[in-house]
């Protein structure tokens, strides 16, 4: 069974080997029916390879650009900051097929664009095509019982 700092660092190194580089993205969101949101992401190591820097930008005004830091701070986490001023800390789990990030609705109020609309969120990413493609499927819950579809995104390795 995996545990401890060394295991989390191995997970981070494994994830970094798959993520580092440039990606083009195409996404859909239930609140924007019929719209394909295009964008890009650039993921790189901070010197020392203990943290991943993850920058994302999108061509739709309702989807915020963001920067995130993934690393081991009392467990594997993603610290996410976006152009709305929202900052979230999500738990990160590395799997054989990809990775998952999750946040609970009881997170700090600053984790939400509107403090009156608190939710739990999870996103499962799966790698395909020898790590040249990554698909993400998000789920959202306002009560931690009923989960609905959220953002779906496909990343393609930029050439």
Short mmCIF file of C-alpha atoms in Angstrom, two decimals, residues 82 84-89 103-121 140-142:
data_model
loop_
_atom_site.label_atom_id
_atom_site.label_comp_id
_atom_site.label_asym_id
_atom_site.label_seq_id
_atom_site.Cartn_x
_atom_site.Cartn_y
_atom_site.Cartn_z
CA UNK A 82 -7.91 31.91 -11.89
CA UNK A 84 -11.88 35.66 -11.42
CA UNK A 85 -9.82 35.75 -8.23
CA UNK A 86 -10.91 32.24 -7.25
CA UNK A 87 -8.26 30.10 -5.59
CA UNK A 88 -8.86 26.45 -4.78
CA UNK A 89 -6.92 23.65 -3.20
CA UNK A 103 -12.59 19.51 -3.90
CA UNK A 104 -15.29 19.31 -1.23
CA UNK A 105 -18.16 21.79 -0.91
CA UNK A 106 -16.93 22.57 2.62
CA UNK A 107 -13.76 24.18 1.20
CA UNK A 108 -12.93 27.80 2.01
CA UNK A 109 -15.41 30.38 0.66
CA UNK A 110 -12.68 31.80 -1.61
CA UNK A 111 -12.82 28.49 -3.52
CA UNK A 112 -16.07 29.56 -5.16
CA UNK A 113 -16.90 32.34 -7.64
CA UNK A 114 -20.08 32.86 -5.58
CA UNK A 115 -20.04 31.94 -1.87
CA UNK A 116 -23.78 31.20 -2.17
CA UNK A 117 -23.13 28.46 -4.73
CA UNK A 118 -20.94 25.97 -2.86
CA UNK A 119 -20.32 22.62 -4.53
CA UNK A 120 -18.11 19.57 -4.54
CA UNK A 121 -16.18 18.99 -7.73
CA UNK A 140 -20.33 18.55 -9.72
CA UNK A 141 -22.54 18.11 -6.64
CA UNK A 142 -24.33 20.63 -4.47
#
